[in-house]
mmCIF file of C-alpha atoms in Angstrom:
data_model
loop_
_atom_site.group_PDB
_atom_site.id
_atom_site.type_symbol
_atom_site.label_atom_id
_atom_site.label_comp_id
_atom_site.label_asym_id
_atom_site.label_seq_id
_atom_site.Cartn_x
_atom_site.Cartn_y
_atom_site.Cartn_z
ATOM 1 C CA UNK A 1 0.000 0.000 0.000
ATOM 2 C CA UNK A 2 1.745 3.165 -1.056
ATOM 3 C CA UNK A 3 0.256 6.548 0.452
ATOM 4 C CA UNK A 4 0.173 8.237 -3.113
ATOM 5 C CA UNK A 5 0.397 11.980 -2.249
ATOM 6 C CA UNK A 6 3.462 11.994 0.542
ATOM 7 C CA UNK A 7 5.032 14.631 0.530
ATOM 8 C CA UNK A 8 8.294 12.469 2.507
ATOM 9 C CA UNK A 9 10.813 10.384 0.839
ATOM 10 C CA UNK A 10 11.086 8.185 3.709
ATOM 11 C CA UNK A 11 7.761 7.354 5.634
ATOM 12 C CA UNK A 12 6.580 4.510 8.520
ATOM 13 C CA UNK A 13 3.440 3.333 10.134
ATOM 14 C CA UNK A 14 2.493 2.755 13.739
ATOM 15 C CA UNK A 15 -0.724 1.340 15.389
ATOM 16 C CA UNK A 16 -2.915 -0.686 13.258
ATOM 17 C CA UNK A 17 -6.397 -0.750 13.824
ATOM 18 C CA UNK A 18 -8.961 -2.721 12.307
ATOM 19 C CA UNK A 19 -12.318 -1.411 12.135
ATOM 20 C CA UNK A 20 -15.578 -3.599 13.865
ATOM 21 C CA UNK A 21 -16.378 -4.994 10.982
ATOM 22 C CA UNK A 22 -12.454 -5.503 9.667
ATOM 23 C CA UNK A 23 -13.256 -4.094 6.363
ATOM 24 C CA UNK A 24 -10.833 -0.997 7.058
ATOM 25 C CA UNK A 25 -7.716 0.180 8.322
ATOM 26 C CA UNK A 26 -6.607 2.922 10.052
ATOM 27 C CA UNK A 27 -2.537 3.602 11.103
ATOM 28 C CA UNK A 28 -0.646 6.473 11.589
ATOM 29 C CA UNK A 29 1.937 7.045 8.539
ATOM 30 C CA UNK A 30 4.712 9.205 9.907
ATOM 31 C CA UNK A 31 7.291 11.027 8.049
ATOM 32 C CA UNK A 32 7.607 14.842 7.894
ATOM 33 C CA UNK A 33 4.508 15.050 9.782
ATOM 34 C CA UNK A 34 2.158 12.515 11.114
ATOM 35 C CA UNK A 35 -1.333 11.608 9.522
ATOM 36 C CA UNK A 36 -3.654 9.315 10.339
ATOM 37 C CA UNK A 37 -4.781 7.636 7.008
ATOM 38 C CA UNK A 38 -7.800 4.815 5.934
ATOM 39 C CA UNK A 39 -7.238 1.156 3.916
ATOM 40 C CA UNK A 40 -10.399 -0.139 2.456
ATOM 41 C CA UNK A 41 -9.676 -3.866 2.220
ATOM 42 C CA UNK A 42 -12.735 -3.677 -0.552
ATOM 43 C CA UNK A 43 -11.811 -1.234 -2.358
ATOM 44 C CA UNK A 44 -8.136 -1.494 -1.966
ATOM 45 C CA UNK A 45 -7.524 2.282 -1.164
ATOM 46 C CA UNK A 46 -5.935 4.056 0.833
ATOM 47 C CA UNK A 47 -7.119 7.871 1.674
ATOM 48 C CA UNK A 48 -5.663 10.393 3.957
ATOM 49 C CA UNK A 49 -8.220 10.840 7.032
ATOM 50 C CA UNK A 50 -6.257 13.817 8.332
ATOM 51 C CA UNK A 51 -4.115 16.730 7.136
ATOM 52 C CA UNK A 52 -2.910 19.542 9.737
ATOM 53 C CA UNK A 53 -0.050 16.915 10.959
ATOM 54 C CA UNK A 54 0.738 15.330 14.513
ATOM 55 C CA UNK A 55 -2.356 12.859 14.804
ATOM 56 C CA UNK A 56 -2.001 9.490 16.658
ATOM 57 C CA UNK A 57 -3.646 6.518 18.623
ATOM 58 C CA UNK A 58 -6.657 6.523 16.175
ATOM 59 C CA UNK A 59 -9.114 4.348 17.768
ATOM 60 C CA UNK A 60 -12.355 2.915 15.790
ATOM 61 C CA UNK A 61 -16.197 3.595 17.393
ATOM 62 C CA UNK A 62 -17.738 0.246 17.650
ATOM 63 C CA UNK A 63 -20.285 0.781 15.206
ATOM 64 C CA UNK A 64 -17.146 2.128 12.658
ATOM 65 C CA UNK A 65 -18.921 5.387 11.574
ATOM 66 C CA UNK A 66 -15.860 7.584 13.526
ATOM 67 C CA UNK A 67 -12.506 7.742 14.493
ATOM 68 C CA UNK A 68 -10.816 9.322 17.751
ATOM 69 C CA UNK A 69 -7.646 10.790 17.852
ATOM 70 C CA UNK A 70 -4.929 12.566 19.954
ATOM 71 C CA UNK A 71 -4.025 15.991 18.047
ATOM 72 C CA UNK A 72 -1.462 18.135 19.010
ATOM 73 C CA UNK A 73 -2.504 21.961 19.219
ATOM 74 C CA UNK A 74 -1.475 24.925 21.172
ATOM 75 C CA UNK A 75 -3.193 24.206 23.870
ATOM 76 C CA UNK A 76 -1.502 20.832 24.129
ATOM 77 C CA UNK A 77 -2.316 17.163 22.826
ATOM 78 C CA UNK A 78 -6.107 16.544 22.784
ATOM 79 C CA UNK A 79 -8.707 14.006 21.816
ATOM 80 C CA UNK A 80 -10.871 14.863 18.811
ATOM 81 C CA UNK A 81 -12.943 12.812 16.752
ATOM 82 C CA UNK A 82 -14.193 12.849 13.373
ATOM 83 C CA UNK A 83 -16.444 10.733 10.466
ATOM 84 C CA UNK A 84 -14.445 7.626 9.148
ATOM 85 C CA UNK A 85 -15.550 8.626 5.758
ATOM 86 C CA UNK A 86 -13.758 11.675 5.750
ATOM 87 C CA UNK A 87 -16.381 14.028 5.590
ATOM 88 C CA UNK A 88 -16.664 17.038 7.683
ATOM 89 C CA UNK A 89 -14.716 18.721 10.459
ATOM 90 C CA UNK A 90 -13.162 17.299 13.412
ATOM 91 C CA UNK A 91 -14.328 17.810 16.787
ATOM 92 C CA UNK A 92 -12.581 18.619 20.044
ATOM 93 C CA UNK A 93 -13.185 16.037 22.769
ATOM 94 C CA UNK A 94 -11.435 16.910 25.845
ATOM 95 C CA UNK A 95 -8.807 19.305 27.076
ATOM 96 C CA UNK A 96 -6.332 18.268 30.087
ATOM 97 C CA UNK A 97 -3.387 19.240 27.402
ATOM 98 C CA UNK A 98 -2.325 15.376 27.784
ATOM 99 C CA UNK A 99 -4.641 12.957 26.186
ATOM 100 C CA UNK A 100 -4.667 9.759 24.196
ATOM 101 C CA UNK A 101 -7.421 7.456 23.259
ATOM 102 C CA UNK A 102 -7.144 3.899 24.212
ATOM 103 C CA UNK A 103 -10.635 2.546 23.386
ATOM 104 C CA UNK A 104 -14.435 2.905 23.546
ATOM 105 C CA UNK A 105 -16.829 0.885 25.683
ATOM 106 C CA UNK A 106 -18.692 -1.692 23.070
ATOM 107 C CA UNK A 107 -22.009 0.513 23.353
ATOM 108 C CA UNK A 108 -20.094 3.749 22.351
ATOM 109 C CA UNK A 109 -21.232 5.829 24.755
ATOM 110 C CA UNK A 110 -17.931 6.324 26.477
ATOM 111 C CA UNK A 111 -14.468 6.932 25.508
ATOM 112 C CA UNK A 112 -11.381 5.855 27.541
ATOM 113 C CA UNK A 113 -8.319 7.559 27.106
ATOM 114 C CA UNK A 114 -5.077 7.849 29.796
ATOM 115 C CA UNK A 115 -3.436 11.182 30.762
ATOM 116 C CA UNK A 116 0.550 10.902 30.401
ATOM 117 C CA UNK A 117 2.086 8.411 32.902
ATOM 118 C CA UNK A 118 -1.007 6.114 32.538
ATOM 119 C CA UNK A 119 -3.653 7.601 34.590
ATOM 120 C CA UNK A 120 -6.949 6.563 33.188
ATOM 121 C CA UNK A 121 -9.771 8.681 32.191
ATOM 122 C CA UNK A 122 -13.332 8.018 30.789
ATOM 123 C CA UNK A 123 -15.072 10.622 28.787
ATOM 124 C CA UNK A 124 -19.204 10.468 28.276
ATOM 125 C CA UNK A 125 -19.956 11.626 24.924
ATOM 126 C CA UNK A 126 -23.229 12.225 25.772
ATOM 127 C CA UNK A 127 -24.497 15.403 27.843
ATOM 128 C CA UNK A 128 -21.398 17.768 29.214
ATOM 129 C CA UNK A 129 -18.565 15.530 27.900
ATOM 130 C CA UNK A 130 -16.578 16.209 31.118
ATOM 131 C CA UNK A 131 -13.257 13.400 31.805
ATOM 132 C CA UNK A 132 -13.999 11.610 34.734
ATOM 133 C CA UNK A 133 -11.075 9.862 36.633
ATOM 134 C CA UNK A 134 -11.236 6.001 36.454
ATOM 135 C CA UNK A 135 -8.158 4.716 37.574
ATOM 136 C CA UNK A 136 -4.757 6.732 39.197
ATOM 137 C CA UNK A 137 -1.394 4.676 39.487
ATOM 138 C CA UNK A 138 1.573 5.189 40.573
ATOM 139 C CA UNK A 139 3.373 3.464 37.850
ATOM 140 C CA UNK A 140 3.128 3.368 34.234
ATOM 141 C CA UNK A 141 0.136 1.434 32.249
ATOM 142 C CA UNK A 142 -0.688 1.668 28.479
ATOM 143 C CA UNK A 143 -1.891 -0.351 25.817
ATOM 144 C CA UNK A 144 -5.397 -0.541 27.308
ATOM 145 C CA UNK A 145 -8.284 -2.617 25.448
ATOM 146 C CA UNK A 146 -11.881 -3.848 26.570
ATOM 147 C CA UNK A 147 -13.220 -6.833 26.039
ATOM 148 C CA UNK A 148 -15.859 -7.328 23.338
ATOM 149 C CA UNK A 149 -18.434 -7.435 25.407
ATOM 150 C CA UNK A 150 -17.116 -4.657 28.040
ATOM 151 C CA UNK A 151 -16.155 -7.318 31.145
ATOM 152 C CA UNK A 152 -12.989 -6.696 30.789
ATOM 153 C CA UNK A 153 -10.218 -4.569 30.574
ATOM 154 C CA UNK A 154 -6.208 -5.510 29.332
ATOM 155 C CA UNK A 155 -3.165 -3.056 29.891
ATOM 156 C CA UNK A 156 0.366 -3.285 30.073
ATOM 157 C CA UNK A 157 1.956 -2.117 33.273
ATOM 158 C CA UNK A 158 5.387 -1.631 34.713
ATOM 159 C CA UNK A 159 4.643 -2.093 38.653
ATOM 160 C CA UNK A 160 6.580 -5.391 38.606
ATOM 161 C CA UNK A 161 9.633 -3.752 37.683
ATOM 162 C CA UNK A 162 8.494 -4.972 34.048
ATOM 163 C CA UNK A 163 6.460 -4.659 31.582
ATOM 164 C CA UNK A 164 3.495 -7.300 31.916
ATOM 165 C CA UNK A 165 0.068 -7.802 30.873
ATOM 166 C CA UNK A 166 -3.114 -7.669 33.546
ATOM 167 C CA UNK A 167 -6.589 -7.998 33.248
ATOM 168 C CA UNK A 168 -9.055 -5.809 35.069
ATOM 169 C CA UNK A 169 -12.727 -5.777 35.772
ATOM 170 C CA UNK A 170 -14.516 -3.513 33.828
ATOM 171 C CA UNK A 171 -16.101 -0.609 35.114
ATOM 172 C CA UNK A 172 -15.495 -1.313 38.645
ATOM 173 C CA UNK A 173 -11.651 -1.791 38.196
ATOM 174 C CA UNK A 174 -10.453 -3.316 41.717
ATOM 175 C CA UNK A 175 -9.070 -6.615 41.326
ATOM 176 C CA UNK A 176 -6.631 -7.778 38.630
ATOM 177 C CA UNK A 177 -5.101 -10.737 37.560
ATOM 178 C CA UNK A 178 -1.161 -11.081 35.924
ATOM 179 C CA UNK A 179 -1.821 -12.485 32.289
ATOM 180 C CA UNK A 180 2.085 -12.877 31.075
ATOM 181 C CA UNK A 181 4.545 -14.862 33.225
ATOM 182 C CA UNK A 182 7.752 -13.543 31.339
ATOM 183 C CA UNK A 183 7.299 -10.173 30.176
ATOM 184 C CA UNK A 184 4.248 -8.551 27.745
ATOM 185 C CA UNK A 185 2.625 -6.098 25.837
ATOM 186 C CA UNK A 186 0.504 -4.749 23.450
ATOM 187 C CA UNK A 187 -2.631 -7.034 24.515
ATOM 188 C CA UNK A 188 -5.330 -7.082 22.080
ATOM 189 C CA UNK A 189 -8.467 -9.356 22.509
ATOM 190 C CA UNK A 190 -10.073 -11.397 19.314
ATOM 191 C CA UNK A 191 -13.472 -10.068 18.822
ATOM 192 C CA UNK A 192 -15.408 -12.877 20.092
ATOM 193 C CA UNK A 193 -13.302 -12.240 23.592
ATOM 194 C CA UNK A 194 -12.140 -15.908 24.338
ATOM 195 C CA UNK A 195 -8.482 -14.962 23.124
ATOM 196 C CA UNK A 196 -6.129 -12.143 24.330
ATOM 197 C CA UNK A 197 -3.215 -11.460 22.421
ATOM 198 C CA UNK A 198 0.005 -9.850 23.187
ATOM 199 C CA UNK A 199 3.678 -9.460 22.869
ATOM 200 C CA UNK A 200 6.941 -10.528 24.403
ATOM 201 C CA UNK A 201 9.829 -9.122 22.401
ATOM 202 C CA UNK A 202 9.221 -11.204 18.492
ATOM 203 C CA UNK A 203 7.401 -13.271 20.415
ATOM 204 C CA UNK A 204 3.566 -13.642 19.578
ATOM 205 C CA UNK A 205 1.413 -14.700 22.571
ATOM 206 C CA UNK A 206 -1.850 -15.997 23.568
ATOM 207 C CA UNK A 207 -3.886 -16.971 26.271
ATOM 208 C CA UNK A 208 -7.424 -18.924 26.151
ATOM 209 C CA UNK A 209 -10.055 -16.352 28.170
ATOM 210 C CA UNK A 210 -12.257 -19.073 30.388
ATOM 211 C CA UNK A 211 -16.070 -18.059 31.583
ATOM 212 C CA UNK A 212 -17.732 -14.039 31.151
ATOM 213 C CA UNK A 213 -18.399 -13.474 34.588
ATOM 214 C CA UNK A 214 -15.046 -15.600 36.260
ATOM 215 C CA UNK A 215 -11.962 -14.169 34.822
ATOM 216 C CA UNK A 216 -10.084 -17.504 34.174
ATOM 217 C CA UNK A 217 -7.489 -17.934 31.341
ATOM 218 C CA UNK A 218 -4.965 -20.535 30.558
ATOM 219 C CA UNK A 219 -1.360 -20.572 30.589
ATOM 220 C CA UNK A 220 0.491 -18.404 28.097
ATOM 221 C CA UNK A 221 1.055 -20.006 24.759
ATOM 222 C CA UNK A 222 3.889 -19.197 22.062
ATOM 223 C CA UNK A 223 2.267 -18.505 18.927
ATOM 224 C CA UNK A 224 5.114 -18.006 16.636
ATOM 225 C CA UNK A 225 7.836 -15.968 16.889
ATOM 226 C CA UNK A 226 9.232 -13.350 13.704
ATOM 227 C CA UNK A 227 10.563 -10.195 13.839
ATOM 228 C CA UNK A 228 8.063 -7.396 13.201
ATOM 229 C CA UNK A 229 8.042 -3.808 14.363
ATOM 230 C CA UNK A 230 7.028 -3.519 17.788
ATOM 231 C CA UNK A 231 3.843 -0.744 18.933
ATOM 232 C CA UNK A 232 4.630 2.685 20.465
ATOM 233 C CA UNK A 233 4.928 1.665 24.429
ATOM 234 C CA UNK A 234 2.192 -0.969 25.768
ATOM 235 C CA UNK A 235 -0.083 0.107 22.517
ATOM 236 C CA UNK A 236 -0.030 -2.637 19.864
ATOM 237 C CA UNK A 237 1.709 -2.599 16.379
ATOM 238 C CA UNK A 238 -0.894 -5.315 15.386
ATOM 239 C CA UNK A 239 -4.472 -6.456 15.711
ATOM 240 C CA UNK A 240 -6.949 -8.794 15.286
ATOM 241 C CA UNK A 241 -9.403 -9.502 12.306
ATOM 242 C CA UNK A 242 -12.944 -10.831 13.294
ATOM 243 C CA UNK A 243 -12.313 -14.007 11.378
ATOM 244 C CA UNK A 244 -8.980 -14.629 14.114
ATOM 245 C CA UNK A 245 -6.262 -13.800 11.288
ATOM 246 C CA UNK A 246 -4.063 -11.372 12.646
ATOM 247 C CA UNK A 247 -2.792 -8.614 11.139
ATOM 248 C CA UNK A 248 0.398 -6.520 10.872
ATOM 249 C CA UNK A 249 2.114 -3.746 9.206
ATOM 250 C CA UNK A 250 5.921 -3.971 8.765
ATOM 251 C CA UNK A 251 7.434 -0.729 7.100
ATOM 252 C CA UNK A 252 9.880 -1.331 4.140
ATOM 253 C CA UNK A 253 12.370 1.614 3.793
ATOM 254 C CA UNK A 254 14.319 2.152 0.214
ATOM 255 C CA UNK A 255 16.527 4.448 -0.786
ATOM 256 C CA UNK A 256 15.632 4.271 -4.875
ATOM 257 C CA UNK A 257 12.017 3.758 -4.567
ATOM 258 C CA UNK A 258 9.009 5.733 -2.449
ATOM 259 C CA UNK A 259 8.425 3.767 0.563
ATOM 260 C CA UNK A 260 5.751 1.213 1.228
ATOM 261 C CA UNK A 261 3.423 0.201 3.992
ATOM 262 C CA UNK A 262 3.310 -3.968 3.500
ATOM 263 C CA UNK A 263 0.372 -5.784 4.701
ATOM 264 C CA UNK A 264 0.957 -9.250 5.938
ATOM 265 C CA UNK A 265 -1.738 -11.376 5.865
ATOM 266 C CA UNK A 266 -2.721 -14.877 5.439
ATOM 267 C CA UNK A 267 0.623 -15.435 7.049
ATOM 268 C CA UNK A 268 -1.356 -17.391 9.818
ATOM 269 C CA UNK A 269 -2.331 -20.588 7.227
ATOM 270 C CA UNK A 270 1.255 -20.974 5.939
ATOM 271 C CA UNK A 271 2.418 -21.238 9.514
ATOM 272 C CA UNK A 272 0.084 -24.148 10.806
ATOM 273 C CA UNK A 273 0.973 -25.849 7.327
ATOM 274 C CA UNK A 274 4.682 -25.363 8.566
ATOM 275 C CA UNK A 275 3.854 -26.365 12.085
ATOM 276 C CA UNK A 276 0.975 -28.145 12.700
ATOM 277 C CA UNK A 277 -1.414 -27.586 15.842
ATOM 278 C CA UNK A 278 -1.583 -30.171 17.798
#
């Protein structure tokens, strides 16, 4: 996929996100400025969704009709939102001076983003649209995702000493349960919420997600390991298709030709013919 109208000889891409429905793309493409831009799977295009520069951690609304965003203004970075398809202006969301998206609850209604450090916030997008505190720590988290169906909520955290990956109740965050044994980050969940999905270095990790109401999972499994790029922080450089392929974007840098956002896919198939599941 080749972004047609960069200005930048040299360009990468950071945090993929699928939309609900996995029919689109969005990822920031960085180079001399950073833009969030749109892949139609479809209609195999790809279409700038923003244009004033420094726009990151897009994050999909469940029903796919708009994307929110962290811009960086005078007044600080921000979230604002604006229609998937392009159309129309975008819309300021909150304004601590500090804010990044990390997901929306499944019924849309609510947006939660963290303040720098990792201090979680949840904006109702309804009525006054004031941030409400959910969650202060004294230690770094990112990376956060709900579960499909809201239950749940997955983060990367450094209060070990390390980065791992724990699992919250959702909203009534309180108790938490340690998901990696060795290290982890960038969880993402599959869409039908019985698989959470992170990273260890190359490595690709999974754990089954036992019972809705229990929080139960099983041990850690290696899925493969490859070297792709890694996220920004505890915020994944991958994600999850609703069929269970996953998804990644590898940047290819070349000095004589304009540079190139690959999509891997299908890789998934070729590696269970390689290695069989038993």
């Amino acid at each position: 996929i080749r972004p047609r109208d960069w200005s930048s000889d040299v360009c990468s891409s950071d945090l993929p996100r699928l939309s609900g429905d996995g029919r689109r793309l969005s990822v920031e493409i960085m180079g001399n400025k950073t833009e969030i831009w749109i892949y139609d799977f479809m209609r195999e295009t790809l279409a700038r969704l923003t244009f004033e520069g420094d726009k990151v951690r897009p994050a999909w609304s469940p029903d796919g009709q708009r994307i929110a965003y962290a811009a960086t203004r005078k007044d600080g970075k921000n979230i604002y939102w604006k229609l998937a398809s392009g159309g129309g202006a975008e819309e300021k969301l909150s304004s601590t001076g500090d804010d990044q998206p990390s997901d929306w609850t499944p019924d849309g209604k609510r947006l939660i983003y963290t303040l720098h450090g990792g201090d979680v916030y949840w904006l109702q997008l309804e009525g006054d649209r004031k941030g409400k505190p959910l969650l202060t720590e004294p230690y770094y988290t990112g990376g956060a995702r709900l579960s499909p169906h809201g239950r749940w909520r997955a983060y990367g955290s450094d209060q070990s000493g390390r980065m791992e990956i724990y699992v919250q109740p959702f909203p009534d965050l309180g108790s938490r349960w340690l998901v990696s044994t060795d290290g982890g980050s960038e969880p993402v969940w599959s869409k039908n919420g019985k698989e959470l999905f992170f990273r260890n270095g190359d490595k690709m990790m999974a754990v089954t997600v036992e019972g809705r109401e229990d929080f139960s999972i099983s041990k850690p499994k290696l899925l493969f390991e490859k070297q792709f790029e890694l996220g920004s922080g505890a915020r994944a450089g991958y994600d999850v298709a609703p069929d269970g392929r996953l998804l990644i974007l590898k940047a290819e840098l070349r000095e004589s030709a304009p540079a190139q956002i690959v999509v891997v896919q299908n890789w998934f198939e070729e590696l269970k013919q390689k290695v069989p599941v038993k």
